[in-house]
Short mmCIF file of C-alpha atoms in Angstrom, two decimals:
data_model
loop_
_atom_site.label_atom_id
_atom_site.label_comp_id
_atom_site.label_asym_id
_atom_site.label_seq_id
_atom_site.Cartn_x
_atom_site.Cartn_y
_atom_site.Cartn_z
CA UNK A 1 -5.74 -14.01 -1.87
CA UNK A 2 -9.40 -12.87 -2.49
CA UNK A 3 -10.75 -11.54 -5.71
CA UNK A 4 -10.98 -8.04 -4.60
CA UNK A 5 -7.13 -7.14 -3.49
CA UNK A 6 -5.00 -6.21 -5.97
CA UNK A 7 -1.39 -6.06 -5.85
CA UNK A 8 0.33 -2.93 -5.83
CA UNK A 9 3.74 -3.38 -5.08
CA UNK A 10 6.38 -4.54 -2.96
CA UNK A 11 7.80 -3.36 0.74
CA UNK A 12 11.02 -1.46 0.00
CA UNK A 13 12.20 -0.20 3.71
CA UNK A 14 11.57 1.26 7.07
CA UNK A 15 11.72 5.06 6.85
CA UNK A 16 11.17 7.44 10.15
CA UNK A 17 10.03 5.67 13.17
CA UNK A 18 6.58 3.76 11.91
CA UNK A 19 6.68 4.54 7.84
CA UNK A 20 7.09 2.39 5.41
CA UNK A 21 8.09 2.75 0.96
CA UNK A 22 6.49 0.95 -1.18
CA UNK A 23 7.74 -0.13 -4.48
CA UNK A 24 4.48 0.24 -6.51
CA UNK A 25 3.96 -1.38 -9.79
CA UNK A 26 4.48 0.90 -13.04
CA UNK A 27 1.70 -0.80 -15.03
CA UNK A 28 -1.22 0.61 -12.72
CA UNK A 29 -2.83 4.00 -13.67
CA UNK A 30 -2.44 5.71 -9.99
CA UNK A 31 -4.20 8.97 -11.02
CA UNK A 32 -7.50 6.78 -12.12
CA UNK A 33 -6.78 4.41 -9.05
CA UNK A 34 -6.62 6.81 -5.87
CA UNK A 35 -5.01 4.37 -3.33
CA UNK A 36 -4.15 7.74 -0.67
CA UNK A 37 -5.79 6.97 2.56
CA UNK A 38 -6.97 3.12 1.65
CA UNK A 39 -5.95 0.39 3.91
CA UNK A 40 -2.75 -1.89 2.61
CA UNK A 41 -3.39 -5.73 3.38
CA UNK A 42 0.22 -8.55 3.22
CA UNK A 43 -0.61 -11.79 1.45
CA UNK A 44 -2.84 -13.24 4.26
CA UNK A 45 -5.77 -10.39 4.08
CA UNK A 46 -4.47 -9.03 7.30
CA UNK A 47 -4.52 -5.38 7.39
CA UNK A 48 -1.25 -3.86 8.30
CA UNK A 49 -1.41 0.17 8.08
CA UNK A 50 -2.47 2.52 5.33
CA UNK A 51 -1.39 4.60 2.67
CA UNK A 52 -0.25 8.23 2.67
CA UNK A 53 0.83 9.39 0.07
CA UNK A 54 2.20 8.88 -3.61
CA UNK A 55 5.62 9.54 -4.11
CA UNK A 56 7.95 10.16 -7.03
CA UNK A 57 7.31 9.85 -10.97
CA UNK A 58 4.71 7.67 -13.54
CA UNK A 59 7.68 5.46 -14.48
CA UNK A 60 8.78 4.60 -10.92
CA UNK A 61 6.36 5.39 -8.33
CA UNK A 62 6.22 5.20 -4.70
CA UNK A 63 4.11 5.18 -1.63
CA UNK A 64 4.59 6.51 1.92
CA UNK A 65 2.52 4.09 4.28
CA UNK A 66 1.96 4.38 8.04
CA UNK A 67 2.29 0.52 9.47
CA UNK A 68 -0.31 -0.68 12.20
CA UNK A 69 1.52 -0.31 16.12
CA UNK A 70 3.81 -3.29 16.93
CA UNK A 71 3.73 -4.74 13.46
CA UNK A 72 6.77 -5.88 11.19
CA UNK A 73 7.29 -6.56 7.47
CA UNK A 74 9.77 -8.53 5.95
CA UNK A 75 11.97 -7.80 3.29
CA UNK A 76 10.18 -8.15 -0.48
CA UNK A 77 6.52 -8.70 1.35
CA UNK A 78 3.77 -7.48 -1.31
CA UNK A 79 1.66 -4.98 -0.49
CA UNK A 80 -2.33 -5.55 -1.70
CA UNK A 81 -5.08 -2.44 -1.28
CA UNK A 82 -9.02 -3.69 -1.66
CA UNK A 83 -10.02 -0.87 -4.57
CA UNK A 84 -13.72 -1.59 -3.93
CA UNK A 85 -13.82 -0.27 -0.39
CA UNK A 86 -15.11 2.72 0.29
CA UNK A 87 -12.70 5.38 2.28
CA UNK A 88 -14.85 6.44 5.51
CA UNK A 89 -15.34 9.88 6.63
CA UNK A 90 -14.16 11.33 10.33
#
């Protein structure tokens, strides 16, 4: 994996139709991080959806993300985000 992804967790399960939880890791500071809206990349650099939102509390947090159409994870499939992009604006 490049230099600048950083893992943040691990694929949990399928929720709705095209959502996905994320496991992340407790050791990374998520209200100095903001990962909401930033792309999620599996181990290969390809980019697979984005996140939505960050779920539950400091000691066990979670992410909603929205996978890319017609894609599939597999079970225990880590989850990177690039921190050094920049979010574009709509």
């Amino acid at each position: 994996m490049k230099n600048d992804f950083n893992e943040i967790g691990t694929f949990t399960k399928n929720v709705l139709k095209d959502k996905i939880l994320i496991k992340l890791r407790s050791n990374i500071d998520f209200t100095r991080h903001n990962i909401i809206g930033k792309a999620i990349y599996n181990r290969n650099g390809q980019k697979i959806g984005k996140i939505l939102d960050v779920l539950g509390n400091v000691k066990e947090p979670y992410a909603l993300a929205m996978l890319d159409k017609d894609l599939e994870i597999s079970e225990t499939e880590k989850i990177f985000v690039n921190h050094s992009e920049r979010r574009s604006r709509k």
